[in-house]
Coordinates of C-alpha atoms in Angstrom, one line a residue:
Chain A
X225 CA -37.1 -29.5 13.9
X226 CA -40.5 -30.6 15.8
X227 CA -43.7 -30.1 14.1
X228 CA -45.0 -27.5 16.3
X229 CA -42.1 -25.1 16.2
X230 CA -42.4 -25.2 12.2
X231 CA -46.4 -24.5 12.7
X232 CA -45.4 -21.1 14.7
X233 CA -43.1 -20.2 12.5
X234 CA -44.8 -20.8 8.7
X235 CA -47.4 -17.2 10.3
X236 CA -44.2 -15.3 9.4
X237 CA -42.8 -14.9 5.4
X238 CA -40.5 -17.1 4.0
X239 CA -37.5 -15.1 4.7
X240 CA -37.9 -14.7 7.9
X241 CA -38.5 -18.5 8.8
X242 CA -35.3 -18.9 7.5
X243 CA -33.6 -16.5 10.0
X244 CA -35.4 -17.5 13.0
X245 CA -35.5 -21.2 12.6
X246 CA -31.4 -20.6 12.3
X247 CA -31.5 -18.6 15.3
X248 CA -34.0 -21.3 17.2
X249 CA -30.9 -23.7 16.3
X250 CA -28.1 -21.4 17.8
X251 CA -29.7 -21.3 20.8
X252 CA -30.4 -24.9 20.8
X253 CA -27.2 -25.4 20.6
X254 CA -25.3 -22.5 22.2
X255 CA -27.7 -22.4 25.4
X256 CA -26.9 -26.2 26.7
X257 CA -22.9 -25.7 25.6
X258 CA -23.1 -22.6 28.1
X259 CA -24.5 -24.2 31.1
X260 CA -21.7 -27.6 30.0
X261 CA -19.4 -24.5 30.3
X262 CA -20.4 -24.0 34.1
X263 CA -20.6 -27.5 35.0
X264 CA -17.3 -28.2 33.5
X265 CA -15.8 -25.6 35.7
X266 CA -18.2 -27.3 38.8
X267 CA -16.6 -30.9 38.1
X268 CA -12.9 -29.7 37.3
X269 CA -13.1 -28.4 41.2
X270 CA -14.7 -31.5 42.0
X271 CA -12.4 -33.9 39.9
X272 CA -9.3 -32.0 41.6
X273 CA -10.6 -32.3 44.4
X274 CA -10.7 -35.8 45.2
X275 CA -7.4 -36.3 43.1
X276 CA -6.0 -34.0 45.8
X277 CA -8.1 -36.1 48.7
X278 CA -10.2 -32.8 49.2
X279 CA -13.9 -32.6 48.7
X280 CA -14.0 -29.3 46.7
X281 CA -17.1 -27.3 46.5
X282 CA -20.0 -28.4 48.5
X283 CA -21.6 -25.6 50.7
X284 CA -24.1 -23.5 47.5
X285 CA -27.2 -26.0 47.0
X286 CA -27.4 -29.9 47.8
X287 CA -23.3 -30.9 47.6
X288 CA -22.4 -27.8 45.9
X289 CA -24.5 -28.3 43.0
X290 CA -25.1 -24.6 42.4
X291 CA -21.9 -23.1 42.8
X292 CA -21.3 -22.4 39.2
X293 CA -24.8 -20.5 39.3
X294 CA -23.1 -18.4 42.2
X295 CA -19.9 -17.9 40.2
X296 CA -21.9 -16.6 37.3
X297 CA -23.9 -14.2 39.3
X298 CA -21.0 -13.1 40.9
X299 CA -18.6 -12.1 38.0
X300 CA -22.1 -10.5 36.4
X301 CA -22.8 -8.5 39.4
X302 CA -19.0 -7.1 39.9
X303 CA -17.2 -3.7 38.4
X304 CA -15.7 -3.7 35.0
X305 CA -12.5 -1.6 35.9
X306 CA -11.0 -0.8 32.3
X307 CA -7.0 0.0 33.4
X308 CA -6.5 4.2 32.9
X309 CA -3.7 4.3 29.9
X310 CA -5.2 0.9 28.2
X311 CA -6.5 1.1 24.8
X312 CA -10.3 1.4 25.6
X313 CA -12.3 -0.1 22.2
X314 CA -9.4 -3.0 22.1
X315 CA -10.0 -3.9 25.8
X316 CA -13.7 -4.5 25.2
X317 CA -12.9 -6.1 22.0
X318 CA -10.7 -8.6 22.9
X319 CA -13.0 -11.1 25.2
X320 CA -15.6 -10.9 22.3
X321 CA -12.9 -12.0 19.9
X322 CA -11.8 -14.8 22.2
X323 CA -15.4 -16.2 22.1
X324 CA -16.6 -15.1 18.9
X325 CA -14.9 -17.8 17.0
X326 CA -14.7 -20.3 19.7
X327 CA -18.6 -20.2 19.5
X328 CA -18.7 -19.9 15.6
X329 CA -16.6 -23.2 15.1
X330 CA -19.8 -24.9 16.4
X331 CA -21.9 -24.2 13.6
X332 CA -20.7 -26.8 11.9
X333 CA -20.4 -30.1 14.7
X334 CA -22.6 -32.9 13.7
X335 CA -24.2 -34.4 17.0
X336 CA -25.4 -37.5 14.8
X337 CA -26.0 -38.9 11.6
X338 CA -28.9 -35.7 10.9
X339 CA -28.5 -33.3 13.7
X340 CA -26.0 -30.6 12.3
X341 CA -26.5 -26.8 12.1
X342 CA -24.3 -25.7 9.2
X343 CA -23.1 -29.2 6.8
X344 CA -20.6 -27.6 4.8
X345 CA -18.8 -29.6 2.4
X346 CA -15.3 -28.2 4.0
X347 CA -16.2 -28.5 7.8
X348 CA -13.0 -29.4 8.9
X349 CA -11.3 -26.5 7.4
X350 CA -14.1 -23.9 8.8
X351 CA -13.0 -25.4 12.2
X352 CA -9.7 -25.1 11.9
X353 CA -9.9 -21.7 10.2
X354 CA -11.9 -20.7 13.6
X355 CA -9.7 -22.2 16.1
X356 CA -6.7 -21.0 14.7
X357 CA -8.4 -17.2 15.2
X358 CA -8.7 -17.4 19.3
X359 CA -5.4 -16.5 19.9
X360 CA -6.7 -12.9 18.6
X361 CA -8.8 -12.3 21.9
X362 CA -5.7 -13.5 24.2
X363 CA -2.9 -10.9 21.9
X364 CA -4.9 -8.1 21.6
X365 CA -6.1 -8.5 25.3
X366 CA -2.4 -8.5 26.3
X367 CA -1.7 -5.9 24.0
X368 CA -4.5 -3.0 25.2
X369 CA -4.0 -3.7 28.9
X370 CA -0.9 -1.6 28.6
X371 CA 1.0 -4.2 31.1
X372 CA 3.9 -6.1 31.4
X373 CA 2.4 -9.2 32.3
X374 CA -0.4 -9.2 30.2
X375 CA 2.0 -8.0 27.4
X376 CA 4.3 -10.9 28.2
X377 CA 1.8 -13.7 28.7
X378 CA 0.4 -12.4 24.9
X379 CA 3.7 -12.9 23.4
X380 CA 3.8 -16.3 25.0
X381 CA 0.4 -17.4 23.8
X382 CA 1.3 -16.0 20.1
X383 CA 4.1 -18.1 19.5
X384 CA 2.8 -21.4 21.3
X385 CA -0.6 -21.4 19.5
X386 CA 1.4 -20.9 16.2
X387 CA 3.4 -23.8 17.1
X388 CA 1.1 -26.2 18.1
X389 CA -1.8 -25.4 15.0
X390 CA 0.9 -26.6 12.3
X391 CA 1.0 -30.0 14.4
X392 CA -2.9 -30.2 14.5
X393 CA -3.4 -29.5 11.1
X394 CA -0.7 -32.3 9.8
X395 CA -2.8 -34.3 12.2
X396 CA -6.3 -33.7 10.5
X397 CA -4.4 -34.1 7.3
X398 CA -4.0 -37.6 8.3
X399 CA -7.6 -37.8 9.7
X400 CA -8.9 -36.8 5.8
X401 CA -6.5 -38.9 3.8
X402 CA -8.2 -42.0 5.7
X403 CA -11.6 -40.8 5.1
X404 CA -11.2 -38.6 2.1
X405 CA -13.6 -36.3 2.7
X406 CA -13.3 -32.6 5.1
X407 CA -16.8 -33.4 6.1
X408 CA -17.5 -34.4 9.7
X409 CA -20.4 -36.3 9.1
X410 CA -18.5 -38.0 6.2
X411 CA -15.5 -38.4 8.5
X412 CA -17.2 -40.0 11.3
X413 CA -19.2 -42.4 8.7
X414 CA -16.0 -43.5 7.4
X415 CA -15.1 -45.3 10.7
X416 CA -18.1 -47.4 10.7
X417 CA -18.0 -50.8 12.1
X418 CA -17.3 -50.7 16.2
X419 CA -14.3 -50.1 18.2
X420 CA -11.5 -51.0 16.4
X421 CA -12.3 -49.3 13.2
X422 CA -12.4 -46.1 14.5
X423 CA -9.6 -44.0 13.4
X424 CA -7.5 -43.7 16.6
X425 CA -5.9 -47.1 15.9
X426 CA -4.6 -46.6 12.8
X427 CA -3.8 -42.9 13.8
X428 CA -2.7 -43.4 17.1
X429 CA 0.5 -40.8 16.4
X430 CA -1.9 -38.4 15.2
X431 CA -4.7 -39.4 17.9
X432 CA -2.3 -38.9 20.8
X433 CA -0.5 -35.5 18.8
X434 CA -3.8 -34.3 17.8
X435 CA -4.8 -34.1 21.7
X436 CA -1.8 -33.3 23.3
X437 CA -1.4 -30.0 20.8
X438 CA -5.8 -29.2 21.5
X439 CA -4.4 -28.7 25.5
X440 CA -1.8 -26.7 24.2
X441 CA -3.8 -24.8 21.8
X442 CA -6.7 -24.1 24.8
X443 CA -3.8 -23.3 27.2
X444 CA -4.8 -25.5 29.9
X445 CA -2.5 -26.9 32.0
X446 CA 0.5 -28.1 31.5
X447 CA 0.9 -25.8 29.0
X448 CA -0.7 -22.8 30.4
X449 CA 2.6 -20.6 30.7
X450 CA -0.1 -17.8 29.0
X451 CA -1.1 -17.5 32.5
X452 CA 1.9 -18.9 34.7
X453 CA 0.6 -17.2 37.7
X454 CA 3.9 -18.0 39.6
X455 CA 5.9 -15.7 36.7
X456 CA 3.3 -13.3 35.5
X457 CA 0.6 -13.2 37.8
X458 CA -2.1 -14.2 35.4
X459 CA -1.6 -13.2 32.1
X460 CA -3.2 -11.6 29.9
X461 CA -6.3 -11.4 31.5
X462 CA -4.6 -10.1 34.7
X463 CA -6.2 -6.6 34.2
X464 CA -9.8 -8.0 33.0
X465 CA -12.5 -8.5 35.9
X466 CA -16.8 -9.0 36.5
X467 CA -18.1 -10.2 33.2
X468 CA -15.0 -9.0 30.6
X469 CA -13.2 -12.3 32.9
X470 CA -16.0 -14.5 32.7
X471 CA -16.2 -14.2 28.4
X472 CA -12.3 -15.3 28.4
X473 CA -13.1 -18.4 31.1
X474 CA -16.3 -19.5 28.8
X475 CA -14.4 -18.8 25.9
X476 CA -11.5 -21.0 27.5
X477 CA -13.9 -24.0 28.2
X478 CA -15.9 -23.5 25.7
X479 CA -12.7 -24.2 23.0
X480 CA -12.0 -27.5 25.7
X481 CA -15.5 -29.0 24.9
X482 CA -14.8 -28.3 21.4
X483 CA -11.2 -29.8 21.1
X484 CA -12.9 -32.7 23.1
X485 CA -15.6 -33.3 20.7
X486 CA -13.7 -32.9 17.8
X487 CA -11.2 -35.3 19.2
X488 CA -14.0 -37.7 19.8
X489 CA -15.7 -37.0 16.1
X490 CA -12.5 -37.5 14.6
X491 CA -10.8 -40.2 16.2
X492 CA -13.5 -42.1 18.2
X493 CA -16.2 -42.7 16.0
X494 CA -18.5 -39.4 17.1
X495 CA -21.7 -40.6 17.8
X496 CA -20.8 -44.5 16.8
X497 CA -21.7 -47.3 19.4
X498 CA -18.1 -49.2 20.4
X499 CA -19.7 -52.7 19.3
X500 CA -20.7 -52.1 15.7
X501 CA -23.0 -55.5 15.4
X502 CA -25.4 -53.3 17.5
X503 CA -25.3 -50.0 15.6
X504 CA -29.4 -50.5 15.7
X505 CA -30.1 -51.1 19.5
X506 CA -31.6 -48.6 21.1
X507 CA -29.0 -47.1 23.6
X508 CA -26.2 -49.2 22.7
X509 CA -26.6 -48.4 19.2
X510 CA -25.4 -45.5 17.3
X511 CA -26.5 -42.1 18.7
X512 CA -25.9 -38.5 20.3
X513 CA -25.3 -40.1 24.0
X514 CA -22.5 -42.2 22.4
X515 CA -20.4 -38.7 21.1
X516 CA -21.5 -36.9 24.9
X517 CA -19.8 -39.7 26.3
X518 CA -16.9 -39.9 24.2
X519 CA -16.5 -36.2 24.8
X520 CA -16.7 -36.0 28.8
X521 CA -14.0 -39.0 28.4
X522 CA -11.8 -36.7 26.6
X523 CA -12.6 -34.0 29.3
X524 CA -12.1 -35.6 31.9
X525 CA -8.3 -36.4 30.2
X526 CA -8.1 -32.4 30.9
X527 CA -8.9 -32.1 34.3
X528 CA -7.1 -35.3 34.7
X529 CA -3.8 -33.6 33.1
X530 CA -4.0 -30.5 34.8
X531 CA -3.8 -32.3 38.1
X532 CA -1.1 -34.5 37.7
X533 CA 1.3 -32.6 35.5
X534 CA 3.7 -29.7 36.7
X535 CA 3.4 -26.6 34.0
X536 CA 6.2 -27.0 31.0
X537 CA 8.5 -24.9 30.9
X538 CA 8.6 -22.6 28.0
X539 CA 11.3 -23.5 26.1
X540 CA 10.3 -27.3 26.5
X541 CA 6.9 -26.3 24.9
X542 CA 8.4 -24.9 22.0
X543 CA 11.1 -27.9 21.6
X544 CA 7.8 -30.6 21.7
X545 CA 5.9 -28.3 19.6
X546 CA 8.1 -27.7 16.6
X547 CA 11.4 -30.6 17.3
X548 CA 8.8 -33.4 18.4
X549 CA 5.4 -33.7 17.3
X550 CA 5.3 -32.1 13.9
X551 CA 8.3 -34.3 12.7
X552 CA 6.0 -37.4 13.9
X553 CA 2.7 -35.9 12.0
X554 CA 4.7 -35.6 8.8
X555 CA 6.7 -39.0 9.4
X556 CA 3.3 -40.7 9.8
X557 CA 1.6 -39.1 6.6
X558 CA 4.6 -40.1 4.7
X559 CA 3.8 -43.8 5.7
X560 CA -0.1 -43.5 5.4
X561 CA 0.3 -42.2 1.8
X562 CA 3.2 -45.0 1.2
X563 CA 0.6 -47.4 2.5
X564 CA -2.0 -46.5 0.7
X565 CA -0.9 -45.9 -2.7
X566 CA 2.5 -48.3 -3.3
X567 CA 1.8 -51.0 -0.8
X568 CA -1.3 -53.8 -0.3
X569 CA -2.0 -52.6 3.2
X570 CA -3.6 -49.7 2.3
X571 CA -6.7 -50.9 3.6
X572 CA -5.6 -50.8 7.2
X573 CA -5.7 -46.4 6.7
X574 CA -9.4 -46.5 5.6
Chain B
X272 CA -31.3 -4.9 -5.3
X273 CA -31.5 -8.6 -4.3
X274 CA -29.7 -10.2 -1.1
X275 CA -26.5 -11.3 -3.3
X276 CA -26.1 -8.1 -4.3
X277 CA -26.5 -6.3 -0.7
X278 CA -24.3 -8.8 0.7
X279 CA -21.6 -7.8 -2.0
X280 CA -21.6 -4.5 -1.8
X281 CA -21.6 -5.0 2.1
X282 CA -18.4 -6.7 2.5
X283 CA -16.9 -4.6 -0.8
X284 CA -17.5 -1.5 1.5
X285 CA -15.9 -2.8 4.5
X286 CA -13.0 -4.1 2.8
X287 CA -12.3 -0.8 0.8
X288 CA -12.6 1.1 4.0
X289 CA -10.7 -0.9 5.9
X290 CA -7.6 -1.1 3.5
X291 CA -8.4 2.4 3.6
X292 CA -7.7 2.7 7.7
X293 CA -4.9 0.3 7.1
X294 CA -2.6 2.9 5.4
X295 CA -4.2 6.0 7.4
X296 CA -4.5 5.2 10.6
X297 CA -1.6 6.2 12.9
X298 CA -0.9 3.3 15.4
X299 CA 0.6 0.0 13.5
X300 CA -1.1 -2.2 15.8
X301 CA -4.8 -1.1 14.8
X302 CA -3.2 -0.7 11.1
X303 CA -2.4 -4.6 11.3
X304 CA -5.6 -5.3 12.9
X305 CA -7.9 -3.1 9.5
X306 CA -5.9 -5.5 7.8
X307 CA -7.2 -8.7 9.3
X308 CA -10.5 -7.2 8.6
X309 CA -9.7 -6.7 4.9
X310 CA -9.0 -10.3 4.7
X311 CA -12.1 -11.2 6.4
X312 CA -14.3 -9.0 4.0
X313 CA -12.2 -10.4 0.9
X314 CA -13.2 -14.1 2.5
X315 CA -16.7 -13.4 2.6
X316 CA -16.6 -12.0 -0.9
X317 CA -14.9 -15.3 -2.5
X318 CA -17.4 -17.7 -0.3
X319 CA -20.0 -15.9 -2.8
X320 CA -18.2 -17.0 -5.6
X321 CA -19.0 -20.2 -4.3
X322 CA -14.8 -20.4 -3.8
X323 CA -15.6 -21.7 -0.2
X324 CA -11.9 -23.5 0.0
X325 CA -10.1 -20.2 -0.9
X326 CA -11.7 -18.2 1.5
X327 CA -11.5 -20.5 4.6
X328 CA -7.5 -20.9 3.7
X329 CA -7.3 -17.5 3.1
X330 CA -8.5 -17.1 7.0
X331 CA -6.9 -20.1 7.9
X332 CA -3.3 -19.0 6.4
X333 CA -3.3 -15.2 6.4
X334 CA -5.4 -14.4 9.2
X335 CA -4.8 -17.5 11.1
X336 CA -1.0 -17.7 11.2
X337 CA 0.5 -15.0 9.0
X338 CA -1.0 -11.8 10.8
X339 CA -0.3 -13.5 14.6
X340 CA 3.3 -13.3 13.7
X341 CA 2.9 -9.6 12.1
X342 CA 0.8 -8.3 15.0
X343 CA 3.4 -10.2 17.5
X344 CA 6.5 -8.2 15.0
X345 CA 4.4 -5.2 15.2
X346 CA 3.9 -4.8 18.8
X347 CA 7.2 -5.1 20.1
X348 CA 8.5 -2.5 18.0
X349 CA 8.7 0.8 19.8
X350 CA 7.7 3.6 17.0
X351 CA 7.8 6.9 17.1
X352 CA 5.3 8.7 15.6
X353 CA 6.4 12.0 15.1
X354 CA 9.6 10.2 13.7
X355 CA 7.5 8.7 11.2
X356 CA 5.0 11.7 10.2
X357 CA 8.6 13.7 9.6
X358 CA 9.3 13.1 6.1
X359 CA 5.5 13.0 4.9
X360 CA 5.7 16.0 3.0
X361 CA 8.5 14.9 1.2
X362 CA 7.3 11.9 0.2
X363 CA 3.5 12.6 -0.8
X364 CA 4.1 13.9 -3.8
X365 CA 6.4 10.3 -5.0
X366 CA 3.5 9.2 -3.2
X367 CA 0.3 10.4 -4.5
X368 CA 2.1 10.0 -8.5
X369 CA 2.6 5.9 -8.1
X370 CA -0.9 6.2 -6.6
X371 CA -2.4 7.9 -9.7
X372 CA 0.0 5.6 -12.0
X373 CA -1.4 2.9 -10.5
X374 CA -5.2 4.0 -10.4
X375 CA -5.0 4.9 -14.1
X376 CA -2.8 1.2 -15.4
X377 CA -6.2 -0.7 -13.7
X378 CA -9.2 1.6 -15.1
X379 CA -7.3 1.4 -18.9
X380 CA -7.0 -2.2 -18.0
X381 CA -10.4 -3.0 -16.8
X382 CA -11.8 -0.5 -19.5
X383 CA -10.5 -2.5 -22.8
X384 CA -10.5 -5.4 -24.4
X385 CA -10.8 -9.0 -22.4
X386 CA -11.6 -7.4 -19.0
X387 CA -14.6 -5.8 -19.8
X388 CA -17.3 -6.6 -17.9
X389 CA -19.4 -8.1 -21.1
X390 CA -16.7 -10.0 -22.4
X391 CA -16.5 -11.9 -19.4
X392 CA -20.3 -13.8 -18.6
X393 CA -21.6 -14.8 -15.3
X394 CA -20.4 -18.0 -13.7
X395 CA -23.6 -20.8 -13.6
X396 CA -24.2 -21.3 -10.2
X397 CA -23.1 -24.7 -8.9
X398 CA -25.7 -27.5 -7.7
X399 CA -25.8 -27.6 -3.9
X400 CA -23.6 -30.8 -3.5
X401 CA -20.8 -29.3 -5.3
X402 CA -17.5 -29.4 -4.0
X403 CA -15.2 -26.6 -4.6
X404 CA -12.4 -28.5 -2.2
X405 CA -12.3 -31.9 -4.1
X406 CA -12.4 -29.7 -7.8
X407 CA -9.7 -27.9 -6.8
X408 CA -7.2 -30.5 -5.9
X409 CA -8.1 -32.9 -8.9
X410 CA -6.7 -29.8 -11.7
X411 CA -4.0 -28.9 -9.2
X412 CA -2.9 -32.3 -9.8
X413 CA -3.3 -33.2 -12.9
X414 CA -3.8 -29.9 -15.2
X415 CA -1.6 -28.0 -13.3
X416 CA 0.6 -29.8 -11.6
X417 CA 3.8 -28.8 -12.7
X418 CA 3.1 -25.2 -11.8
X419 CA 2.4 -26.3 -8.8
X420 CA 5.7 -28.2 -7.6
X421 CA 7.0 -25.3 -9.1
X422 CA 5.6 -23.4 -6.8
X423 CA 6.1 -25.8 -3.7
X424 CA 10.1 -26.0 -5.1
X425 CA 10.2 -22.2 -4.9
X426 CA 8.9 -21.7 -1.0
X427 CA 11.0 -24.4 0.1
X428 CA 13.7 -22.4 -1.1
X429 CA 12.8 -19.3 0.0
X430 CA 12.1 -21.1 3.8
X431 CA 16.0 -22.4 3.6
X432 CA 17.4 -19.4 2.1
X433 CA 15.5 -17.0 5.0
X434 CA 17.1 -19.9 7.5
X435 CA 20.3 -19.7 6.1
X436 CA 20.7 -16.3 5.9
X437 CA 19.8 -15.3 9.5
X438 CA 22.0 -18.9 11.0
X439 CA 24.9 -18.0 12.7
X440 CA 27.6 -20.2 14.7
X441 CA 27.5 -18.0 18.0
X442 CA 29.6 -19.5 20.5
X443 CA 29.7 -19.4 24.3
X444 CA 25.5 -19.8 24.7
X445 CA 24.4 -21.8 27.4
X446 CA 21.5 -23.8 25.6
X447 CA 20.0 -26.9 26.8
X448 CA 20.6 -30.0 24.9
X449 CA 18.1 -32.3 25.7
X450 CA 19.4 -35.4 24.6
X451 CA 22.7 -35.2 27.2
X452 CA 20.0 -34.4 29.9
X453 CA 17.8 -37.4 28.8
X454 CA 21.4 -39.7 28.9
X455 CA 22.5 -38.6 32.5
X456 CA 23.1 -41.3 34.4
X457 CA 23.2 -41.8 38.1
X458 CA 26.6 -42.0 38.5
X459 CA 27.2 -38.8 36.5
X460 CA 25.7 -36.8 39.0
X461 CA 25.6 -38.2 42.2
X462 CA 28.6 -38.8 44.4
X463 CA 28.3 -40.9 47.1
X464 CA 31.1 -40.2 49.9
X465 CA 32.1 -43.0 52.7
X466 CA 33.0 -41.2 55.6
X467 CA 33.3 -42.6 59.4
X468 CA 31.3 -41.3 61.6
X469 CA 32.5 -37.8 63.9
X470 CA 32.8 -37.6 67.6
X471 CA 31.0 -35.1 69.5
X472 CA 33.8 -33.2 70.9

């Protein structure tokens, strides 16, 4: 933390310098995830755009820059209208629990070698822990509403996100037999050395599952039969609108920027430069620009999917979820642990 | 009181009072949703026992995976309350007697002997780079690990045995097979037809 930050604060007693350096980190790092939020929503319409040989949105600010400033305002300024026979307290519950915990699992992201909030020894299990507690906000939203659809669309989401976790956590099982440690920081250390020791060749199955099941688990497209809006108008935020909609959309792309990062922590060597001869360069060395990049790759693989793929249908999701890809997690941990343990070429897992 | 101590008494309150709601309240959905809270109070009470792999699995497991499935079970049931308050009178005093039982086996219990709280002494705080996680799994696998397979043999059978119980042969469902649909071939499904070509009349 700069010097003159911990000068300010040392005026207060020691208990409280705890609490409001924590918070001064929070905000350091919740403040520029919510205005990634926006943006992300600015270059998805972009993105789309073009892939669709449109422009997208160019008429708030110089090319559209400030829409997503205009979409904010908008959604703060308009009516709450809370449905007459919903469950009241539930309805206002459930967007806080759809972006309590995607906020939470934050907490413990390392952005580089020393820049972490929270480094717990069990990081990975504290994210997925938090992750696997979204779905709350999206059931109990369909749930109070006291609507078909919304009802419907929460079923839907229940049984998918169960699904798809037991294939993302078979995955990170992989991830920490190769680096032995649920740490972050430790995992990303452990794929030292450039390019092609990072963990997504040796883990391709997992890499590629791991990814596929984080775009099932965030309900984006083509797995976003949560809100099919052709079958059930929109879900279960079909009865939410002003700012009650907005927390759901942040909490939605706030949970994509997470899946990306941790996809890029995990598998791409976080904040690792590609050529590892020049981990000390400045700027192509090893640093926080390296894991930003990494994770607008793996974002742009989401905007990218939801414009080329038709939605799944929902059977299909279920068959991929449970016949498919945990089958190939378990197949593959079988041959790491065979690898590593009974064979010489255990050193190709670590 | 120091900030331990707050902190314990904190999430002790909100989990007795919210296993309380669970078995009071009226509607089974809010009942189910107390009882996410309970876990989430236990959690935070085991993370100060420095048990920080317990607690995140016990989120990760029960609140995670375990109460989606009973809060999707629960809300597609259609209850009827008054159905259910019906036999209450009958029932409370059966009730309220296992309660008591069961009140008085723990204080005897707690009260005697090995459970007391001065036969048992204060765990040392762990150092700060002390890892509960890799602990755990090295006397799971060596001190205790055939109670363990045990265990694993146990809910594998219990997983087929709940399969095999609800499997039955039904006939006449129109299910998709995948892998016929992935085999189709042209020729299986398109017929090409040579006809000459008709006269206006």
């Amino acid at each position: 933390m700069p010097e003159f930050i911990l000068s300010i604060l040392s005026i207060f007693p020691d208990w409280l310098q705890v609490v409001l350096a924590s918070l001064i980190k929070i905000i350091a790092i919740v403040a520029p995830l919510m205005l990634a939020v926006a943006y992300l929503t600015f270059a998805e319409r972009k993105i789309i755009g073009y892939m669709q040989i449109r422009v997208g949105p160019n008429r708030v600010g110089p090319r559209g820059w400030l829409q997503p400033i205009a979409d904010a305002f908008k959604l703060l300024l308009k009516e709450i209208v809370v449905p007459a026979r919903s469950n009241k307290y539930l309805f206002v519950l459930a967007p806080i629990l759809a972006i309590g915990p995607s906020l939470a699992a934050w907490a413990v992201i390392p952005f580089s070698d020393t820049l972490v909030l929270s480094d717990i020894d069990a990081s990975l299990l504290y994210i997925l822990a938090m992750t696997s507690m979204g779905v709350y906000g999206i059931i109990i939203a369909g749930w109070a509403s006291n609507s078909k659809y919304a009802f419907l669309s929460a079923m839907r989401a229940a049984a998918q996100i169960v699904a798809y976790e037991i294939a993302m956590g078979f995955a990170l099982v992989g991830v920490l037999m190769a680096a032995g440690s649920l740490n972050l920081g430790a995992i990303v250390n452990a794929q030292a050395g450039g390019l092609f020791s990072w963990y997504w060749l040796p883990l391709l199955p997992l890499f590629v599952v791991y990814f596929i099941s984080g775009v099932a688990e965030t309900n984006r497209a083509p797995f976003d039969v949560a809100e099919g809006e052709s079958e059930i108008v929109a879900g279960f935020h079909v009865e939410y609108s002003g700012m009650t909609f907005a927390v759901f959309f942040l909490a939605e792309y706030a949970n994509m920027i997470l899946i990306a990062m941790l996809t890029a922590l995990m598998f791409l060597g976080g904040w690792m430069s590609p050529l590892g001869f020049w981990s000390d360069v400045p700027l192509l060395g090893d640093g926080i620009h390296w894991l930003l990049l990494k994770t607008s790759a793996m974002l742009f693989f989401f905007l990218w999917f939801r414009a080329t793929f038709p939605r799944y249908r929902y059977d299909q999701i279920m068959r991929l979820g449970w016949k498919v890809f945990i089958p190939v997690t378990l197949i593959w941990i079988v041959v790491m642990g065979v690898a590593m343990f009974l064979t010489p070429w255990g050193h190709l897992f670590h | 009181m120091t900030f331990e101590q707050l902190a314990f008494y904190f999430f002790a309150s909100v989990a007795i009072l919210a296993a309380a709601m669970v078995v009071t309240v009226r509607n089974p959905v809010r009942a189910a949703l107390f009882l996410i809270l309970t876990f989430f109070a236990v959690a935070c009470i085991w993370m100060m026992l420095e048990a920080e792999f317990l607690a995140i699995v016990l989120i990760l497991v029960y609140v995670g995976a375990v109460m989606v499935l009973f809060l999707f079970v629960v809300m597609m049931l259609d209850i009827d309350f008054d159905q259910l308050r019906e036999g209450f009178a009958e029932t409370l005093p059966i009730g309220a007697t296992v309660a008591v039982l069961v009140l008085l086996q723990l204080v005897i219990v707690l009260t005697s002997g090995p459970f007391e709280l001065e036969q048992v002494a204060a765990p040392v705080p762990a150092a700060a780079d002390y890892g509960n996680t890799h602990q755990l799994g090295l006397l799971i696998y060596t001190y205790y690990v055939y109670p363990f397979e045990l265990a694993a043999v146990m809910l594998v059978l219990a997983m087929i045995a709940a399969i095999v119980l609800t499997l039955r042969d039904r006939t006449g469902t129109r299910s998709q097979k995948p892998h016929e649909q992935t085999q189709v071939k042209r020729k299986d499904r398109v017929r090409l037809v040579k006809m000459n070509a008709e006269k206006k009349n």
